[in-house]
JSON list of C-alpha atoms and ligand atoms in Angstrom, two decimals:
[
{"chain": "A", "resi": 1, "resn": "MET", "atom": "CA", "xyz": [5.22, -82.15, 46.82]},
{"chain": "A", "resi": 2, "resn": "ILE", "atom": "CA", "xyz": [7.42, -79.52, 48.48]},
{"chain": "A", "resi": 3, "resn": "LYS", "atom": "CA", "xyz": [10.58, -78.24, 46.75]},
{"chain": "A", "resi": 4, "resn": "PHE", "atom": "CA", "xyz": [13.08, -75.42, 46.97]},
{"chain": "A", "resi": 5, "resn": "ILE", "atom": "CA", "xyz": [12.26, -72.90, 44.24]},
{"chain": "A", "resi": 6, "resn": "THR", "atom": "CA", "xyz": [13.80, -69.78, 42.69]},
{"chain": "A", "resi": 7, "resn": "THR", "atom": "CA", "xyz": [12.86, -66.14, 43.27]},
{"chain": "A", "resi": 8, "resn": "ASP", "atom": "CA", "xyz": [11.45, -66.06, 39.74]},
{"chain": "A", "resi": 9, "resn": "GLN", "atom": "CA", "xyz": [9.04, -68.89, 40.55]},
{"chain": "A", "resi": 10, "resn": "THR", "atom": "CA", "xyz": [7.56, -66.92, 43.47]},
{"chain": "A", "resi": 11, "resn": "LEU", "atom": "CA", "xyz": [6.65, -63.82, 41.48]},
{"chain": "A", "resi": 12, "resn": "ASP", "atom": "CA", "xyz": [3.32, -64.83, 39.92]},
{"chain": "A", "resi": 13, "resn": "LEU", "atom": "CA", "xyz": [1.75, -65.91, 43.23]},
{"chain": "A", "resi": 14, "resn": "ARG", "atom": "CA", "xyz": [3.14, -62.86, 45.03]},
{"chain": "A", "resi": 15, "resn": "SER", "atom": "CA", "xyz": [1.59, -60.70, 42.34]},
{"chain": "A", "resi": 16, "resn": "SER", "atom": "CA", "xyz": [-1.84, -62.33, 42.28]},
{"chain": "A", "resi": 17, "resn": "GLU", "atom": "CA", "xyz": [-2.36, -63.00, 46.00]},
{"chain": "A", "resi": 18, "resn": "LEU", "atom": "CA", "xyz": [-0.35, -60.28, 47.76]},
{"chain": "A", "resi": 19, "resn": "ARG", "atom": "CA", "xyz": [-0.01, -57.36, 45.33]},
{"chain": "A", "resi": 20, "resn": "TRP", "atom": "CA", "xyz": [-3.37, -57.08, 43.54]},
{"chain": "A", "resi": 21, "resn": "GLY", "atom": "CA", "xyz": [-1.98, -58.32, 40.22]},
{"chain": "A", "resi": 22, "resn": "ILE", "atom": "CA", "xyz": [0.74, -55.73, 39.74]},
{"chain": "A", "resi": 23, "resn": "ASP", "atom": "CA", "xyz": [3.44, -56.66, 37.26]},
{"chain": "A", "resi": 24, "resn": "ARG", "atom": "CA", "xyz": [5.50, -59.63, 38.42]},
{"chain": "A", "resi": 25, "resn": "SER", "atom": "CA", "xyz": [8.69, -57.65, 37.80]},
{"chain": "A", "resi": 26, "resn": "LEU", "atom": "CA", "xyz": [7.73, -55.42, 40.76]},
{"chain": "A", "resi": 27, "resn": "CYS", "atom": "CA", "xyz": [7.17, -58.32, 43.16]},
{"chain": "A", "resi": 28, "resn": "GLY", "atom": "CA", "xyz": [10.76, -59.07, 44.17]},
{"chain": "A", "resi": 29, "resn": "PHE", "atom": "CA", "xyz": [11.83, -58.34, 47.74]},
{"chain": "A", "resi": 30, "resn": "GLU", "atom": "CA", "xyz": [15.15, -56.81, 48.69]},
{"chain": "A", "resi": 31, "resn": "GLY", "atom": "CA", "xyz": [17.23, -59.73, 49.95]},
{"chain": "A", "resi": 32, "resn": "ASP", "atom": "CA", "xyz": [15.61, -62.44, 47.81]},
{"chain": "A", "resi": 33, "resn": "GLU", "atom": "CA", "xyz": [18.93, -63.28, 46.19]},
{"chain": "A", "resi": 34, "resn": "GLU", "atom": "CA", "xyz": [21.15, -62.79, 49.24]},
{"chain": "A", "resi": 35, "resn": "ARG", "atom": "CA", "xyz": [23.28, -65.64, 50.46]},
{"chain": "A", "resi": 36, "resn": "GLY", "atom": "CA", "xyz": [21.22, -67.41, 53.13]},
{"chain": "A", "resi": 37, "resn": "SER", "atom": "CA", "xyz": [17.87, -66.54, 51.52]},
{"chain": "A", "resi": 38, "resn": "PHE", "atom": "CA", "xyz": [15.74, -69.37, 50.18]},
{"chain": "A", "resi": 39, "resn": "HIS", "atom": "CA", "xyz": [12.26, -70.03, 48.79]},
{"chain": "A", "resi": 40, "resn": "VAL", "atom": "CA", "xyz": [10.04, -73.07, 49.15]},
{"chain": "A", "resi": 41, "resn": "GLY", "atom": "CA", "xyz": [7.01, -74.10, 47.12]},
{"chain": "A", "resi": 42, "resn": "TYR", "atom": "CA", "xyz": [4.20, -76.65, 47.42]},
{"chain": "A", "resi": 43, "resn": "PHE", "atom": "CA", "xyz": [3.23, -78.27, 44.10]},
{"chain": "A", "resi": 44, "resn": "ARG", "atom": "CA", "xyz": [-0.15, -79.90, 43.47]},
{"chain": "A", "resi": 45, "resn": "ASP", "atom": "CA", "xyz": [0.51, -82.03, 40.39]},
{"chain": "A", "resi": 46, "resn": "GLU", "atom": "CA", "xyz": [2.69, -79.67, 38.33]},
{"chain": "A", "resi": 47, "resn": "MET", "atom": "CA", "xyz": [1.11, -76.47, 39.63]},
{"chain": "A", "resi": 48, "resn": "LEU", "atom": "CA", "xyz": [2.86, -74.27, 42.19]},
{"chain": "A", "resi": 49, "resn": "VAL", "atom": "CA", "xyz": [0.11, -73.42, 44.71]},
{"chain": "A", "resi": 50, "resn": "SER", "atom": "CA", "xyz": [1.87, -72.16, 47.84]},
{"chain": "A", "resi": 51, "resn": "ILE", "atom": "CA", "xyz": [5.14, -70.32, 48.46]},
{"chain": "A", "resi": 52, "resn": "ALA", "atom": "CA", "xyz": [7.24, -68.92, 51.27]},
{"chain": "A", "resi": 53, "resn": "THR", "atom": "CA", "xyz": [10.51, -67.00, 51.36]},
{"chain": "A", "resi": 54, "resn": "PHE", "atom": "CA", "xyz": [13.08, -66.86, 54.16]},
{"chain": "A", "resi": 55, "resn": "HIS", "atom": "CA", "xyz": [15.72, -64.15, 54.53]},
{"chain": "A", "resi": 56, "resn": "LYS", "atom": "CA", "xyz": [18.53, -64.68, 57.02]},
{"chain": "A", "resi": 57, "resn": "GLN", "atom": "CA", "xyz": [17.83, -61.69, 59.24]},
{"chain": "A", "resi": 58, "resn": "SER", "atom": "CA", "xyz": [18.11, -61.55, 63.00]},
{"chain": "A", "resi": 59, "resn": "ARG", "atom": "CA", "xyz": [16.25, -59.06, 65.23]},
{"chain": "A", "resi": 60, "resn": "ASP", "atom": "CA", "xyz": [17.73, -56.98, 68.04]},
{"chain": "A", "resi": 61, "resn": "GLY", "atom": "CA", "xyz": [16.91, -58.46, 71.40]},
{"chain": "A", "resi": 62, "resn": "PHE", "atom": "CA", "xyz": [16.39, -62.03, 70.21]},
{"chain": "A", "resi": 63, "resn": "PRO", "atom": "CA", "xyz": [19.28, -64.42, 70.84]},
{"chain": "A", "resi": 64, "resn": "GLY", "atom": "CA", "xyz": [20.70, -66.61, 68.10]},
{"chain": "A", "resi": 65, "resn": "GLU", "atom": "CA", "xyz": [20.23, -66.72, 64.36]},
{"chain": "A", "resi": 66, "resn": "GLY", "atom": "CA", "xyz": [16.90, -65.58, 62.97]},
{"chain": "A", "resi": 67, "resn": "TYR", "atom": "CA", "xyz": [15.16, -65.81, 59.62]},
{"chain": "A", "resi": 68, "resn": "GLN", "atom": "CA", "xyz": [12.45, -63.47, 58.40]},
{"chain": "A", "resi": 69, "resn": "LEU", "atom": "CA", "xyz": [9.55, -65.21, 56.70]},
{"chain": "A", "resi": 70, "resn": "ARG", "atom": "CA", "xyz": [8.21, -63.17, 53.79]},
{"chain": "A", "resi": 71, "resn": "GLY", "atom": "CA", "xyz": [5.74, -63.65, 50.96]},
{"chain": "A", "resi": 72, "resn": "MET", "atom": "CA", "xyz": [3.75, -66.52, 52.52]},
{"chain": "A", "resi": 73, "resn": "VAL", "atom": "CA", "xyz": [0.99, -67.18, 50.02]},
{"chain": "A", "resi": 74, "resn": "THR", "atom": "CA", "xyz": [-1.39, -69.97, 49.06]},
{"chain": "A", "resi": 75, "resn": "HIS", "atom": "CA", "xyz": [-3.31, -69.64, 45.79]},
{"chain": "A", "resi": 76, "resn": "ARG", "atom": "CA", "xyz": [-6.91, -68.66, 46.64]},
{"chain": "A", "resi": 77, "resn": "ASP", "atom": "CA", "xyz": [-8.36, -71.87, 45.17]},
{"chain": "A", "resi": 78, "resn": "PHE", "atom": "CA", "xyz": [-6.20, -73.96, 47.50]},
{"chain": "A", "resi": 79, "resn": "GLN", "atom": "CA", "xyz": [-6.49, -72.09, 50.82]},
{"chain": "A", "resi": 80, "resn": "GLY", "atom": "CA", "xyz": [-7.85, -73.77, 53.94]},
{"chain": "A", "resi": 81, "resn": "GLN", "atom": "CA", "xyz": [-6.59, -77.24, 52.96]},
{"chain": "A", "resi": 82, "resn": "GLY", "atom": "CA", "xyz": [-3.58, -77.34, 55.28]},
{"chain": "A", "resi": 83, "resn": "ILE", "atom": "CA", "xyz": [-1.08, -76.59, 52.48]},
{"chain": "A", "resi": 84, "resn": "GLY", "atom": "CA", "xyz": [0.42, -73.45, 54.02]},
{"chain": "A", "resi": 85, "resn": "ASN", "atom": "CA", "xyz": [0.74, -75.31, 57.32]},
{"chain": "A", "resi": 86, "resn": "GLN", "atom": "CA", "xyz": [2.65, -78.17, 55.63]},
{"chain": "A", "resi": 87, "resn": "LEU", "atom": "CA", "xyz": [4.92, -75.76, 53.78]},
{"chain": "A", "resi": 88, "resn": "LEU", "atom": "CA", "xyz": [5.89, -73.93, 56.97]},
{"chain": "A", "resi": 89, "resn": "ASN", "atom": "CA", "xyz": [6.40, -77.16, 58.89]},
{"chain": "A", "resi": 90, "resn": "PHE", "atom": "CA", "xyz": [8.78, -78.34, 56.14]},
{"chain": "A", "resi": 91, "resn": "SER", "atom": "CA", "xyz": [10.66, -75.02, 56.41]},
{"chain": "A", "resi": 92, "resn": "ILE", "atom": "CA", "xyz": [10.86, -75.24, 60.21]},
{"chain": "A", "resi": 93, "resn": "VAL", "atom": "CA", "xyz": [12.42, -78.71, 60.03]},
{"chain": "A", "resi": 94, "resn": "TYR", "atom": "CA", "xyz": [14.88, -77.51, 57.37]},
{"chain": "A", "resi": 95, "resn": "LEU", "atom": "CA", "xyz": [15.86, -74.44, 59.42]},
{"chain": "A", "resi": 96, "resn": "ARG", "atom": "CA", "xyz": [16.34, -76.53, 62.58]},
{"chain": "A", "resi": 97, "resn": "GLY", "atom": "CA", "xyz": [18.81, -78.58, 60.52]},
{"chain": "A", "resi": 98, "resn": "GLN", "atom": "CA", "xyz": [20.58, -75.32, 59.59]},
{"chain": "A", "resi": 99, "resn": "LYS", "atom": "CA", "xyz": [20.88, -74.55, 63.32]},
{"chain": "A", "resi": 100, "resn": "ALA", "atom": "CA", "xyz": [18.70, -71.47, 63.02]},
{"chain": "A", "resi": 101, "resn": "ASN", "atom": "CA", "xyz": [17.15, -70.36, 66.30]},
{"chain": "A", "resi": 102, "resn": "TYR", "atom": "CA", "xyz": [13.97, -68.54, 65.34]},
{"chain": "A", "resi": 103, "resn": "ILE", "atom": "CA", "xyz": [11.66, -67.33, 62.60]},
{"chain": "A", "resi": 104, "resn": "TRP", "atom": "CA", "xyz": [9.82, -64.01, 62.64]},
{"chain": "A", "resi": 105, "resn": "CYS", "atom": "CA", "xyz": [7.44, -62.28, 60.28]},
{"chain": "A", "resi": 106, "resn": "ASN", "atom": "CA", "xyz": [5.25, -59.21, 59.94]},
{"chain": "A", "resi": 107, "resn": "SER", "atom": "CA", "xyz": [1.84, -60.82, 59.68]},
{"chain": "A", "resi": 108, "resn": "ARG", "atom": "CA", "xyz": [-1.25, -59.37, 58.10]},
{"chain": "A", "resi": 109, "resn": "LYS", "atom": "CA", "xyz": [-4.25, -59.33, 60.44]},
{"chain": "A", "resi": 110, "resn": "ILE", "atom": "CA", "xyz": [-5.99, -62.09, 58.48]},
{"chain": "A", "resi": 111, "resn": "ALA", "atom": "CA", "xyz": [-3.03, -64.42, 59.02]},
{"chain": "A", "resi": 112, "resn": "TYR", "atom": "CA", "xyz": [-2.56, -64.07, 62.83]},
{"chain": "A", "resi": 113, "resn": "LYS", "atom": "CA", "xyz": [-4.54, -67.23, 63.53]},
{"chain": "A", "resi": 114, "resn": "PHE", "atom": "CA", "xyz": [-2.74, -69.14, 60.80]},
{"chain": "A", "resi": 115, "resn": "TYR", "atom": "CA", "xyz": [0.66, -68.37, 62.35]},
{"chain": "A", "resi": 116, "resn": "GLN", "atom": "CA", "xyz": [-0.59, -68.92, 65.90]},
{"chain": "A", "resi": 117, "resn": "GLY", "atom": "CA", "xyz": [-1.70, -72.38, 64.79]},
{"chain": "A", "resi": 118, "resn": "LEU", "atom": "CA", "xyz": [1.96, -73.10, 64.00]},
{"chain": "A", "resi": 119, "resn": "GLY", "atom": "CA", "xyz": [3.10, -71.85, 67.41]},
{"chain": "A", "resi": 120, "resn": "PHE", "atom": "CA", "xyz": [4.07, -68.27, 66.54]},
{"chain": "A", "resi": 121, "resn": "GLU", "atom": "CA", "xyz": [3.62, -65.65, 69.28]},
{"chain": "A", "resi": 122, "resn": "ILE", "atom": "CA", "xyz": [2.74, -62.01, 68.79]},
{"chain": "A", "resi": 123, "resn": "ILE", "atom": "CA", "xyz": [5.67, -59.76, 69.79]},
{"chain": "A", "resi": 124, "resn": "SER", "atom": "CA", "xyz": [4.55, -56.29, 68.70]},
{"chain": "A", "resi": 125, "resn": "GLU", "atom": "CA", "xyz": [1.70, -53.85, 68.92]},
{"chain": "A", "resi": 126, "resn": "GLU", "atom": "CA", "xyz": [-0.44, -53.59, 65.82]},
{"chain": "A", "resi": 127, "resn": "PHE", "atom": "CA", "xyz": [1.05, -51.28, 63.16]},
{"chain": "A", "resi": 128, "resn": "GLU", "atom": "CA", "xyz": [-0.13, -50.10, 59.77]},
{"chain": "A", "resi": 129, "resn": "LEU", "atom": "CA", "xyz": [1.66, -50.69, 56.49]},
{"chain": "A", "resi": 130, "resn": "PRO", "atom": "CA", "xyz": [0.58, -48.33, 53.71]},
{"chain": "A", "resi": 131, "resn": "LYS", "atom": "CA", "xyz": [-2.02, -49.85, 51.32]},
{"chain": "A", "resi": 132, "resn": "ILE", "atom": "CA", "xyz": [-1.84, -53.26, 53.06]},
{"chain": "A", "resi": 133, "resn": "GLY", "atom": "CA", "xyz": [-3.29, -52.57, 56.50]},
{"chain": "A", "resi": 134, "resn": "SER", "atom": "CA", "xyz": [-2.80, -53.82, 60.06]},
{"chain": "A", "resi": 135, "resn": "HIS", "atom": "CA", "xyz": [0.12, -56.05, 60.95]},
{"chain": "A", "resi": 136, "resn": "ARG", "atom": "CA", "xyz": [1.82, -57.50, 64.00]},
{"chain": "A", "resi": 137, "resn": "THR", "atom": "CA", "xyz": [5.28, -58.98, 64.28]},
{"chain": "A", "resi": 138, "resn": "MET", "atom": "CA", "xyz": [5.19, -62.67, 65.15]},
{"chain": "A", "resi": 139, "resn": "TYR", "atom": "CA", "xyz": [7.94, -64.94, 66.44]},
{"chain": "A", "resi": 140, "resn": "LEU", "atom": "CA", "xyz": [8.59, -68.68, 66.59]},
{"chain": "A", "resi": 141, "resn": "ARG", "atom": "CA", "xyz": [11.54, -70.18, 68.50]},
{"chain": "A", "resi": 142, "resn": "ILE", "atom": "CA", "xyz": [12.71, -73.33, 66.69]},
{"chain": "A", "resi": 143, "resn": "ASN", "atom": "CA", "xyz": [15.99, -74.31, 68.40]},
{"chain": "B", "resi": 201, "resn": "LIG", "atom": "C1", "xyz": [-2.52, -67.04, 55.15]},
{"chain": "B", "resi": 201, "resn": "LIG", "atom": "C2", "xyz": [-2.36, -68.13, 54.10]},
{"chain": "B", "resi": 201, "resn": "LIG", "atom": "C3", "xyz": [-0.94, -68.13, 53.58]},
{"chain": "B", "resi": 201, "resn": "LIG", "atom": "C4", "xyz": [-2.65, -69.48, 54.74]},
{"chain": "B", "resi": 201, "resn": "LIG", "atom": "O1", "xyz": [-2.40, -70.51, 53.79]},
{"chain": "B", "resi": 201, "resn": "LIG", "atom": "P1", "xyz": [-3.34, -71.80, 53.69]},
{"chain": "B", "resi": 201, "resn": "LIG", "atom": "O2", "xyz": [-2.69, -72.78, 52.79]},
{"chain": "B", "resi": 201, "resn": "LIG", "atom": "O3", "xyz": [-4.73, -71.38, 53.43]},
{"chain": "B", "resi": 201, "resn": "LIG", "atom": "O4", "xyz": [-3.20, -72.32, 55.20]},
{"chain": "B", "resi": 201, "resn": "LIG", "atom": "P2", "xyz": [-3.79, -73.66, 55.85]},
{"chain": "B", "resi": 201, "resn": "LIG", "atom": "O5", "xyz": [-4.80, -74.27, 54.98]},
{"chain": "B", "resi": 201, "resn": "LIG", "atom": "O6", "xyz": [-2.63, -74.47, 56.26]},
{"chain": "B", "resi": 201, "resn": "LIG", "atom": "O7", "xyz": [-4.45, -73.04, 57.11]},
{"chain": "B", "resi": 201, "resn": "LIG", "atom": "C5", "xyz": [-5.53, -72.08, 56.95]},
{"chain": "B", "resi": 201, "resn": "LIG", "atom": "C6", "xyz": [-6.69, -72.48, 57.76]},
{"chain": "B", "resi": 201, "resn": "LIG", "atom": "O8", "xyz": [-7.23, -73.66, 57.22]},
{"chain": "B", "resi": 201, "resn": "LIG", "atom": "C7", "xyz": [-7.42, -74.60, 58.27]},
{"chain": "B", "resi": 201, "resn": "LIG", "atom": "N1", "xyz": [-7.15, -75.94, 57.74]},
{"chain": "B", "resi": 201, "resn": "LIG", "atom": "C8", "xyz": [-6.01, -76.62, 57.85]},
{"chain": "B", "resi": 201, "resn": "LIG", "atom": "N2", "xyz": [-6.13, -77.84, 57.28]},
{"chain": "B", "resi": 201, "resn": "LIG", "atom": "C9", "xyz": [-7.35, -77.89, 56.76]},
{"chain": "B", "resi": 201, "resn": "LIG", "atom": "C10", "xyz": [-8.05, -78.87, 56.03]},
{"chain": "B", "resi": 201, "resn": "LIG", "atom": "N3", "xyz": [-7.49, -80.05, 55.72]},
{"chain": "B", "resi": 201, "resn": "LIG", "atom": "N4", "xyz": [-9.30, -78.57, 55.63]},
{"chain": "B", "resi": 201, "resn": "LIG", "atom": "C11", "xyz": [-9.87, -77.39, 55.95]},
{"chain": "B", "resi": 201, "resn": "LIG", "atom": "N5", "xyz": [-9.25, -76.43, 56.65]},
{"chain": "B", "resi": 201, "resn": "LIG", "atom": "C12", "xyz": [-8.00, -76.69, 57.06]},
{"chain": "B", "resi": 201, "resn": "LIG", "atom": "C13", "xyz": [-6.43, -74.26, 59.31]},
{"chain": "B", "resi": 201, "resn": "LIG", "atom": "O9", "xyz": [-6.93, -74.65, 60.59]},
{"chain": "B", "resi": 201, "resn": "LIG", "atom": "C14", "xyz": [-6.32, -72.79, 59.18]},
{"chain": "B", "resi": 201, "resn": "LIG", "atom": "O10", "xyz": [-7.26, -72.16, 60.00]},
{"chain": "B", "resi": 201, "resn": "LIG", "atom": "P3", "xyz": [-6.80, -70.90, 60.89]},
{"chain": "B", "resi": 201, "resn": "LIG", "atom": "O11", "xyz": [-6.24, -69.86, 59.92]},
{"chain": "B", "resi": 201, "resn": "LIG", "atom": "O12", "xyz": [-8.06, -70.51, 61.52]},
{"chain": "B", "resi": 201, "resn": "LIG", "atom": "O13", "xyz": [-5.75, -71.43, 61.80]},
{"chain": "B", "resi": 201, "resn": "LIG", "atom": "C15", "xyz": [-3.37, -67.95, 52.93]},
{"chain": "B", "resi": 201, "resn": "LIG", "atom": "O14", "xyz": [-4.65, -67.76, 53.46]},
{"chain": "B", "resi": 201, "resn": "LIG", "atom": "C16", "xyz": [-3.05, -66.80, 51.99]},
{"chain": "B", "resi": 201, "resn": "LIG", "atom": "O15", "xyz": [-2.26, -66.96, 51.07]},
{"chain": "B", "resi": 201, "resn": "LIG", "atom": "N6", "xyz": [-3.68, -65.64, 52.19]},
{"chain": "B", "resi": 201, "resn": "LIG", "atom": "C17", "xyz": [-3.50, -64.50, 51.27]},
{"chain": "B", "resi": 201, "resn": "LIG", "atom": "C18", "xyz": [-2.09, -63.93, 51.34]},
{"chain": "B", "resi": 201, "resn": "LIG", "atom": "C19", "xyz": [-1.72, -63.55, 52.75]},
{"chain": "B", "resi": 201, "resn": "LIG", "atom": "O16", "xyz": [-2.42, -62.79, 53.40]},
{"chain": "B", "resi": 201, "resn": "LIG", "atom": "N7", "xyz": [-0.58, -64.09, 53.21]},
{"chain": "B", "resi": 201, "resn": "LIG", "atom": "C20", "xyz": [-0.09, -63.83, 54.54]},
{"chain": "B", "resi": 201, "resn": "LIG", "atom": "C21", "xyz": [0.81, -62.66, 54.51]},
{"chain": "B", "resi": 201, "resn": "LIG", "atom": "S1", "xyz": [1.37, -62.30, 56.18]}
]
């Protein structure tokens, strides 16, 4: 089941799957609580197993209203089962209803194929983020 969730609910999965287990209190993102930001979660039974965060944030040079996807994570025991794909498809339908025009994200190298499978295009050269590694910016037009 997919639901809207709070910032607090995202912190454990962000910590374990994105931040090498650092304290959950350090796993917030600037903008998590801004008006227009929202978080979605996929629950298997009662357990939260996949999360994604969207910040209302347009990019220069791209027409319309954009949202930045951040903190896309599926618990390691549940990866490769189509859960992340379902969670993003839910979010895309929701954002179309909000009249948003596009989604973008800075994708880790291991996730390029995952996002391409959802229709995202690569729009940047590869760049390095300290400690995390190679990334590219990816873009999906939704309206
Ligand atoms: C990237 C990530 C979010 C993907 O989530 P996920 O739930 O595993 O995604 P899905 O299962 O929907 O898709 C993953 C792969 O499984 C495949 N898959 C989809 N449905 C499947 C199914 N029923 N059975 C087996 N495999 C399936 C997909 O084809 C996809 O393959 P691809 O990446 O080659 O396109 C997840 O791997 C993750 O959390 N990684 C660690 C954190 C991270 O790097 N996040 C991205 C930050 S940019």
